[in-house]
Amino acid sequence: MDWDWKYAGDILPDLLDGLRYTVIATLAGYVIALVLGLVWTLLRRTPSRVFNQAIRWITEFIRSTPLIPQLYFVFFVLPAWGVTIGSLTAGIITLGIHYSTYTAEVYRAGIADIPRGQWEACTALNLPRSRVWLDVILPQAIRRVIPTLGNYLIAMFKDSPMLFAINVAELLFAANKAGSVSGEFLEPMTMVGLLFVIVSVISSILVRRLERRYATT
């Protein structure tokens, strides 16, 4: 089967438009994952053992469930309960919630890695609890886990084609649509792979630069 450069050029704008939705879904979902993951982590540190275990089992359930059934639940099941969400929004929310359970474990490990002396110093200085977390603990913990958090951004980008399952017009959706119309899938699917590689490599380089600048060992 020969490569058709003209056909590849014709479908490139549609693929780039799909890539735009892929990037939007990934970045928006990543913001949710970062924020909600920190919320999960802090809730796990509450004194109530019952509440602590409830949060633990919720996050464990989400983390142990495949992403596609979660997408189907949010997009197809929730409307039956009166909650209708657009496909892109549903994809962003589901990606964010799913990956928040992973970032929560990353934050937890970063906090656990803070030397005990830091906590004791805060106690000795009688710092308010809010200052302990915002000025002492979290800045150090987050710097320690920047590499892992960055890796989850790339992982989320590579999982974004699953949004095809709920008809989000992302990159794979655009490629499949182009192939279905023309009957030729070599060019669109190959270009999808190349675009994913290009964006992943660029993201990896940016994450490594961020790591060298801010992360600690």
PDB file of C-alpha atoms in Angstrom:
ATOM      1  CA  MET A   1       0.000   0.000   0.000  1.00  0.00           C
ATOM      2  CA  ASP A   2       1.513   3.319  -1.107  1.00  0.00           C
ATOM      3  CA  TRP A   3       1.560   6.445   1.010  1.00  0.00           C
ATOM      4  CA  ASP A   4      -0.641   9.213  -0.434  1.00  0.00           C
ATOM      5  CA  TRP A   5       0.976  12.549   0.431  1.00  0.00           C
ATOM      6  CA  LYS A   6      -1.893  14.573  -1.014  1.00  0.00           C
ATOM      7  CA  TYR A   7      -4.434  12.706   1.097  1.00  0.00           C
ATOM      8  CA  ALA A   8      -2.226  13.149   4.159  1.00  0.00           C
ATOM      9  CA  GLY A   9      -2.054  16.872   3.524  1.00  0.00           C
ATOM     10  CA  ASP A  10      -5.812  17.096   3.038  1.00  0.00           C
ATOM     11  CA  ILE A  11      -6.633  15.458   6.373  1.00  0.00           C
ATOM     12  CA  LEU A  12      -3.882  17.170   8.393  1.00  0.00           C
ATOM     13  CA  PRO A  13      -6.050  20.212   9.360  1.00  0.00           C
ATOM     14  CA  ASP A  14      -8.753  17.905  10.732  1.00  0.00           C
ATOM     15  CA  LEU A  15      -6.176  15.911  12.689  1.00  0.00           C
ATOM     16  CA  LEU A  16      -4.651  19.076  14.134  1.00  0.00           C
ATOM     17  CA  ASP A  17      -8.116  20.199  15.193  1.00  0.00           C
ATOM     18  CA  GLY A  18      -8.564  16.846  16.895  1.00  0.00           C
ATOM     19  CA  LEU A  19      -5.167  17.280  18.531  1.00  0.00           C
ATOM     20  CA  ARG A  20      -6.358  20.620  19.897  1.00  0.00           C
ATOM     21  CA  TYR A  21      -9.253  18.895  21.681  1.00  0.00           C
ATOM     22  CA  THR A  22      -6.873  16.218  22.930  1.00  0.00           C
ATOM     23  CA  VAL A  23      -4.561  18.827  24.445  1.00  0.00           C
ATOM     24  CA  ILE A  24      -7.464  20.761  25.953  1.00  0.00           C
ATOM     25  CA  ALA A  25      -8.887  17.618  27.565  1.00  0.00           C
ATOM     26  CA  THR A  26      -5.477  16.594  28.868  1.00  0.00           C
ATOM     27  CA  LEU A  27      -4.518  19.950  30.366  1.00  0.00           C
ATOM     28  CA  ALA A  28      -7.932  20.639  31.903  1.00  0.00           C
ATOM     29  CA  GLY A  29      -8.113  17.106  33.279  1.00  0.00           C
ATOM     30  CA  TYR A  30      -4.600  17.445  34.655  1.00  0.00           C
ATOM     31  CA  VAL A  31      -5.515  20.599  36.574  1.00  0.00           C
ATOM     32  CA  ILE A  32      -8.442  18.728  38.141  1.00  0.00           C
ATOM     33  CA  ALA A  33      -6.159  15.794  38.952  1.00  0.00           C
ATOM     34  CA  LEU A  34      -3.602  18.027  40.668  1.00  0.00           C
ATOM     35  CA  VAL A  35      -6.145  19.906  42.772  1.00  0.00           C
ATOM     36  CA  LEU A  36      -8.427  16.991  43.625  1.00  0.00           C
ATOM     37  CA  GLY A  37      -5.465  14.722  44.291  1.00  0.00           C
ATOM     38  CA  LEU A  38      -4.246  17.151  46.946  1.00  0.00           C
ATOM     39  CA  VAL A  39      -7.743  17.274  48.431  1.00  0.00           C
ATOM     40  CA  TRP A  40      -7.855  13.457  48.660  1.00  0.00           C
ATOM     41  CA  THR A  41      -4.454  13.467  50.363  1.00  0.00           C
ATOM     42  CA  LEU A  42      -5.403  16.057  52.976  1.00  0.00           C
ATOM     43  CA  LEU A  43      -8.728  14.334  53.669  1.00  0.00           C
ATOM     44  CA  ARG A  44      -6.820  11.101  54.295  1.00  0.00           C
ATOM     45  CA  ARG A  45      -4.984  12.857  57.131  1.00  0.00           C
ATOM     46  CA  THR A  46      -8.117  13.721  59.123  1.00  0.00           C
ATOM     47  CA  PRO A  47      -8.245  12.334  62.684  1.00  0.00           C
ATOM     48  CA  SER A  48     -11.450  10.346  62.074  1.00  0.00           C
ATOM     49  CA  ARG A  49     -10.488   6.755  61.237  1.00  0.00           C
ATOM     50  CA  VAL A  50     -13.910   6.048  59.696  1.00  0.00           C
ATOM     51  CA  PHE A  51     -13.706   9.090  57.415  1.00  0.00           C
ATOM     52  CA  ASN A  52     -10.095   8.287  56.572  1.00  0.00           C
ATOM     53  CA  GLN A  53     -10.959   4.741  55.534  1.00  0.00           C
ATOM     54  CA  ALA A  54     -13.995   5.921  53.541  1.00  0.00           C
ATOM     55  CA  ILE A  55     -11.796   8.253  51.482  1.00  0.00           C
ATOM     56  CA  ARG A  56      -9.242   5.481  51.082  1.00  0.00           C
ATOM     57  CA  TRP A  57     -11.813   3.042  49.680  1.00  0.00           C
ATOM     58  CA  ILE A  58     -13.336   5.656  47.360  1.00  0.00           C
ATOM     59  CA  THR A  59      -9.966   6.497  45.821  1.00  0.00           C
ATOM     60  CA  GLU A  60      -9.002   2.826  45.673  1.00  0.00           C
ATOM     61  CA  PHE A  61     -12.228   1.994  43.836  1.00  0.00           C
ATOM     62  CA  ILE A  62     -11.688   4.769  41.287  1.00  0.00           C
ATOM     63  CA  ARG A  63      -8.050   3.817  40.765  1.00  0.00           C
ATOM     64  CA  SER A  64      -8.882   0.123  40.357  1.00  0.00           C
ATOM     65  CA  THR A  65     -11.673   0.697  37.821  1.00  0.00           C
ATOM     66  CA  PRO A  66     -10.793   1.004  34.104  1.00  0.00           C
ATOM     67  CA  LEU A  67     -11.136   4.468  32.621  1.00  0.00           C
ATOM     68  CA  ILE A  68     -13.560   3.530  29.831  1.00  0.00           C
ATOM     69  CA  PRO A  69     -16.347   2.229  32.156  1.00  0.00           C
ATOM     70  CA  GLN A  70     -15.961   5.456  34.136  1.00  0.00           C
ATOM     71  CA  LEU A  71     -16.361   7.480  30.938  1.00  0.00           C
ATOM     72  CA  TYR A  72     -19.472   5.508  30.025  1.00  0.00           C
ATOM     73  CA  PHE A  73     -20.917   6.010  33.502  1.00  0.00           C
ATOM     74  CA  VAL A  74     -20.429   9.787  33.462  1.00  0.00           C
ATOM     75  CA  PHE A  75     -21.610  10.291  29.875  1.00  0.00           C
ATOM     76  CA  PHE A  76     -24.349   7.666  29.480  1.00  0.00           C
ATOM     77  CA  VAL A  77     -25.574   6.795  32.986  1.00  0.00           C
ATOM     78  CA  LEU A  78     -25.673  10.161  34.746  1.00  0.00           C
ATOM     79  CA  PRO A  79     -28.171  11.604  32.211  1.00  0.00           C
ATOM     80  CA  ALA A  80     -30.641   8.943  33.367  1.00  0.00           C
ATOM     81  CA  TRP A  81     -30.413  10.608  36.782  1.00  0.00           C
ATOM     82  CA  GLY A  82     -30.941  14.069  35.347  1.00  0.00           C
ATOM     83  CA  VAL A  83     -27.273  15.038  35.034  1.00  0.00           C
ATOM     84  CA  THR A  84     -26.438  15.683  31.381  1.00  0.00           C
ATOM     85  CA  ILE A  85     -22.854  16.638  30.522  1.00  0.00           C
ATOM     86  CA  GLY A  86     -21.315  17.350  27.130  1.00  0.00           C
ATOM     87  CA  SER A  87     -18.875  14.768  25.826  1.00  0.00           C
ATOM     88  CA  LEU A  88     -15.761  16.943  26.155  1.00  0.00           C
ATOM     89  CA  THR A  89     -16.713  18.098  29.647  1.00  0.00           C
ATOM     90  CA  ALA A  90     -17.492  14.531  30.673  1.00  0.00           C
ATOM     91  CA  GLY A  91     -14.117  13.419  29.341  1.00  0.00           C
ATOM     92  CA  ILE A  92     -12.253  16.173  31.190  1.00  0.00           C
ATOM     93  CA  ILE A  93     -14.023  15.485  34.474  1.00  0.00           C
ATOM     94  CA  THR A  94     -13.533  11.725  34.227  1.00  0.00           C
ATOM     95  CA  LEU A  95      -9.859  12.021  33.310  1.00  0.00           C
ATOM     96  CA  GLY A  96      -9.322  14.443  36.172  1.00  0.00           C
ATOM     97  CA  ILE A  97     -11.075  12.325  38.782  1.00  0.00           C
ATOM     98  CA  HIS A  98      -9.430   9.118  37.588  1.00  0.00           C
ATOM     99  CA  TYR A  99      -5.914  10.518  37.680  1.00  0.00           C
ATOM    100  CA  SER A 100      -6.518  12.427  40.917  1.00  0.00           C
ATOM    101  CA  THR A 101      -6.369   9.102  42.733  1.00  0.00           C
ATOM    102  CA  TYR A 102      -2.851   8.600  41.370  1.00  0.00           C
ATOM    103  CA  THR A 103      -1.648  12.113  42.113  1.00  0.00           C
ATOM    104  CA  ALA A 104      -3.042  11.687  45.639  1.00  0.00           C
ATOM    105  CA  GLU A 105      -0.607   8.828  46.220  1.00  0.00           C
ATOM    106  CA  VAL A 106       2.196  10.955  44.787  1.00  0.00           C
ATOM    107  CA  TYR A 107       1.392  13.804  47.183  1.00  0.00           C
ATOM    108  CA  ARG A 108       1.121  11.356  50.065  1.00  0.00           C
ATOM    109  CA  ALA A 109       4.590   9.987  49.337  1.00  0.00           C
ATOM    110  CA  GLY A 110       6.002  13.511  49.080  1.00  0.00           C
ATOM    111  CA  ILE A 111       4.515  14.515  52.435  1.00  0.00           C
ATOM    112  CA  ALA A 112       5.734  11.306  54.069  1.00  0.00           C
ATOM    113  CA  ASP A 113       9.239  12.125  52.830  1.00  0.00           C
ATOM    114  CA  ILE A 114       9.379  15.416  54.751  1.00  0.00           C
ATOM    115  CA  PRO A 115      11.908  15.014  57.602  1.00  0.00           C
ATOM    116  CA  ARG A 116      10.354  14.687  61.042  1.00  0.00           C
ATOM    117  CA  GLY A 117      12.438  17.617  62.196  1.00  0.00           C
ATOM    118  CA  GLN A 118      10.401  19.927  59.952  1.00  0.00           C
ATOM    119  CA  TRP A 119       7.205  18.991  61.759  1.00  0.00           C
ATOM    120  CA  GLU A 120       8.862  19.329  65.155  1.00  0.00           C
ATOM    121  CA  ALA A 121      10.224  22.759  64.259  1.00  0.00           C
ATOM    122  CA  CYS A 122       6.744  23.931  63.260  1.00  0.00           C
ATOM    123  CA  THR A 123       5.380  22.679  66.572  1.00  0.00           C
ATOM    124  CA  ALA A 124       8.172  24.374  68.505  1.00  0.00           C
ATOM    125  CA  LEU A 125       7.459  27.663  66.730  1.00  0.00           C
ATOM    126  CA  ASN A 126       3.728  27.246  67.417  1.00  0.00           C
ATOM    127  CA  LEU A 127       2.886  27.982  63.787  1.00  0.00           C
ATOM    128  CA  PRO A 128      -0.795  27.971  62.786  1.00  0.00           C
ATOM    129  CA  ARG A 129      -1.836  24.789  61.013  1.00  0.00           C
ATOM    130  CA  SER A 130      -2.522  26.694  57.790  1.00  0.00           C
ATOM    131  CA  ARG A 131       1.019  28.133  57.741  1.00  0.00           C
ATOM    132  CA  VAL A 132       2.525  24.739  58.507  1.00  0.00           C
ATOM    133  CA  TRP A 133       0.929  23.262  55.388  1.00  0.00           C
ATOM    134  CA  LEU A 134       1.064  26.223  53.016  1.00  0.00           C
ATOM    135  CA  ASP A 135       4.500  27.617  53.913  1.00  0.00           C
ATOM    136  CA  VAL A 136       6.484  24.597  55.086  1.00  0.00           C
ATOM    137  CA  ILE A 137       5.152  21.157  54.202  1.00  0.00           C
ATOM    138  CA  LEU A 138       3.436  21.450  50.819  1.00  0.00           C
ATOM    139  CA  PRO A 139       6.142  23.532  49.064  1.00  0.00           C
ATOM    140  CA  GLN A 140       8.767  20.946  49.998  1.00  0.00           C
ATOM    141  CA  ALA A 141       6.544  17.938  49.281  1.00  0.00           C
ATOM    142  CA  ILE A 142       5.480  19.173  45.845  1.00  0.00           C
ATOM    143  CA  ARG A 143       9.055  19.966  44.804  1.00  0.00           C
ATOM    144  CA  ARG A 144      10.023  16.406  45.671  1.00  0.00           C
ATOM    145  CA  VAL A 145       7.339  14.849  43.471  1.00  0.00           C
ATOM    146  CA  ILE A 146       7.492  17.120  40.397  1.00  0.00           C
ATOM    147  CA  PRO A 147       9.057  14.349  38.218  1.00  0.00           C
ATOM    148  CA  THR A 148       6.295  11.867  39.043  1.00  0.00           C
ATOM    149  CA  LEU A 149       3.536  14.433  38.592  1.00  0.00           C
ATOM    150  CA  GLY A 150       5.018  15.305  35.218  1.00  0.00           C
ATOM    151  CA  ASN A 151       5.012  11.668  34.186  1.00  0.00           C
ATOM    152  CA  TYR A 152       1.292  11.461  34.951  1.00  0.00           C
ATOM    153  CA  LEU A 153       0.660  14.396  32.624  1.00  0.00           C
ATOM    154  CA  ILE A 154       2.242  12.428  29.790  1.00  0.00           C
ATOM    155  CA  ALA A 155       0.359   9.274  30.823  1.00  0.00           C
ATOM    156  CA  MET A 156      -2.927  11.184  30.778  1.00  0.00           C
ATOM    157  CA  PHE A 157      -2.156  12.513  27.296  1.00  0.00           C
ATOM    158  CA  LYS A 158      -1.564   8.961  26.058  1.00  0.00           C
ATOM    159  CA  ASP A 159      -4.849   7.814  27.639  1.00  0.00           C
ATOM    160  CA  SER A 160      -6.836  10.632  26.034  1.00  0.00           C
ATOM    161  CA  PRO A 161      -7.758   8.521  22.932  1.00  0.00           C
ATOM    162  CA  MET A 162     -10.148   6.655  25.231  1.00  0.00           C
ATOM    163  CA  LEU A 163     -12.378   9.730  25.015  1.00  0.00           C
ATOM    164  CA  PHE A 164     -13.203   8.408  21.554  1.00  0.00           C
ATOM    165  CA  ALA A 165     -15.548   6.031  23.395  1.00  0.00           C
ATOM    166  CA  ILE A 166     -17.875   8.920  24.290  1.00  0.00           C
ATOM    167  CA  ASN A 167     -17.563  10.715  20.929  1.00  0.00           C
ATOM    168  CA  VAL A 168     -15.158  13.464  21.932  1.00  0.00           C
ATOM    169  CA  ALA A 169     -13.761  14.918  18.700  1.00  0.00           C
ATOM    170  CA  GLU A 170     -10.165  14.303  19.764  1.00  0.00           C
ATOM    171  CA  LEU A 171      -7.273  13.117  17.611  1.00  0.00           C
ATOM    172  CA  LEU A 172      -8.192   9.452  17.257  1.00  0.00           C
ATOM    173  CA  PHE A 173     -11.830  10.368  16.575  1.00  0.00           C
ATOM    174  CA  ALA A 174     -10.732  12.714  13.773  1.00  0.00           C
ATOM    175  CA  ALA A 175      -8.459  10.051  12.279  1.00  0.00           C
ATOM    176  CA  ASN A 176     -11.150   7.391  12.395  1.00  0.00           C
ATOM    177  CA  LYS A 177     -13.660   9.763  10.813  1.00  0.00           C
ATOM    178  CA  ALA A 178     -11.247  10.595   7.983  1.00  0.00           C
ATOM    179  CA  GLY A 179     -10.489   6.923   7.399  1.00  0.00           C
ATOM    180  CA  SER A 180     -14.160   5.960   7.434  1.00  0.00           C
ATOM    181  CA  VAL A 181     -14.967   8.529   4.746  1.00  0.00           C
ATOM    182  CA  SER A 182     -12.071   7.652   2.423  1.00  0.00           C
ATOM    183  CA  GLY A 183     -11.658   3.985   3.249  1.00  0.00           C
ATOM    184  CA  GLU A 184      -7.938   4.642   3.751  1.00  0.00           C
ATOM    185  CA  PHE A 185      -6.615   4.283   7.313  1.00  0.00           C
ATOM    186  CA  LEU A 186      -2.856   4.076   6.722  1.00  0.00           C
ATOM    187  CA  GLU A 187      -2.250   7.809   6.541  1.00  0.00           C
ATOM    188  CA  PRO A 188      -4.583   9.011   9.341  1.00  0.00           C
ATOM    189  CA  MET A 189      -3.557   6.357  11.864  1.00  0.00           C
ATOM    190  CA  THR A 190       0.142   6.751  11.093  1.00  0.00           C
ATOM    191  CA  MET A 191      -0.165  10.509  11.485  1.00  0.00           C
ATOM    192  CA  VAL A 192      -1.969  10.029  14.791  1.00  0.00           C
ATOM    193  CA  GLY A 193       0.975   7.999  16.058  1.00  0.00           C
ATOM    194  CA  LEU A 194       3.462  10.610  14.874  1.00  0.00           C
ATOM    195  CA  LEU A 195       1.537  13.480  16.451  1.00  0.00           C
ATOM    196  CA  PHE A 196       1.335  11.628  19.763  1.00  0.00           C
ATOM    197  CA  VAL A 197       5.073  10.942  19.669  1.00  0.00           C
ATOM    198  CA  ILE A 198       5.889  14.572  18.857  1.00  0.00           C
ATOM    199  CA  VAL A 199       3.716  16.006  21.637  1.00  0.00           C
ATOM    200  CA  SER A 200       4.882  13.372  24.150  1.00  0.00           C
ATOM    201  CA  VAL A 201       8.545  14.066  23.423  1.00  0.00           C
ATOM    202  CA  ILE A 202       8.046  17.824  23.725  1.00  0.00           C
ATOM    203  CA  SER A 203       6.130  17.326  26.983  1.00  0.00           C
ATOM    204  CA  SER A 204       8.864  15.068  28.321  1.00  0.00           C
ATOM    205  CA  ILE A 205      11.529  17.675  27.551  1.00  0.00           C
ATOM    206  CA  LEU A 206       9.506  20.401  29.291  1.00  0.00           C
ATOM    207  CA  VAL A 207       8.927  18.181  32.326  1.00  0.00           C
ATOM    208  CA  ARG A 208      12.662  17.411  32.573  1.00  0.00           C
ATOM    209  CA  ARG A 209      13.469  21.132  32.423  1.00  0.00           C
ATOM    210  CA  LEU A 210      10.895  21.837  35.109  1.00  0.00           C
ATOM    211  CA  GLU A 211      12.393  19.039  37.178  1.00  0.00           C
ATOM    212  CA  ARG A 212      15.936  20.428  36.897  1.00  0.00           C
ATOM    213  CA  ARG A 213      14.742  23.888  37.851  1.00  0.00           C
ATOM    214  CA  TYR A 214      12.416  23.174  40.754  1.00  0.00           C
ATOM    215  CA  ALA A 215      12.622  19.574  41.900  1.00  0.00           C
ATOM    216  CA  THR A 216      14.734  18.425  44.796  1.00  0.00           C
ATOM    217  CA  THR A 217      16.272  15.034  45.414  1.00  0.00           C
TER     218      THR A 217
END
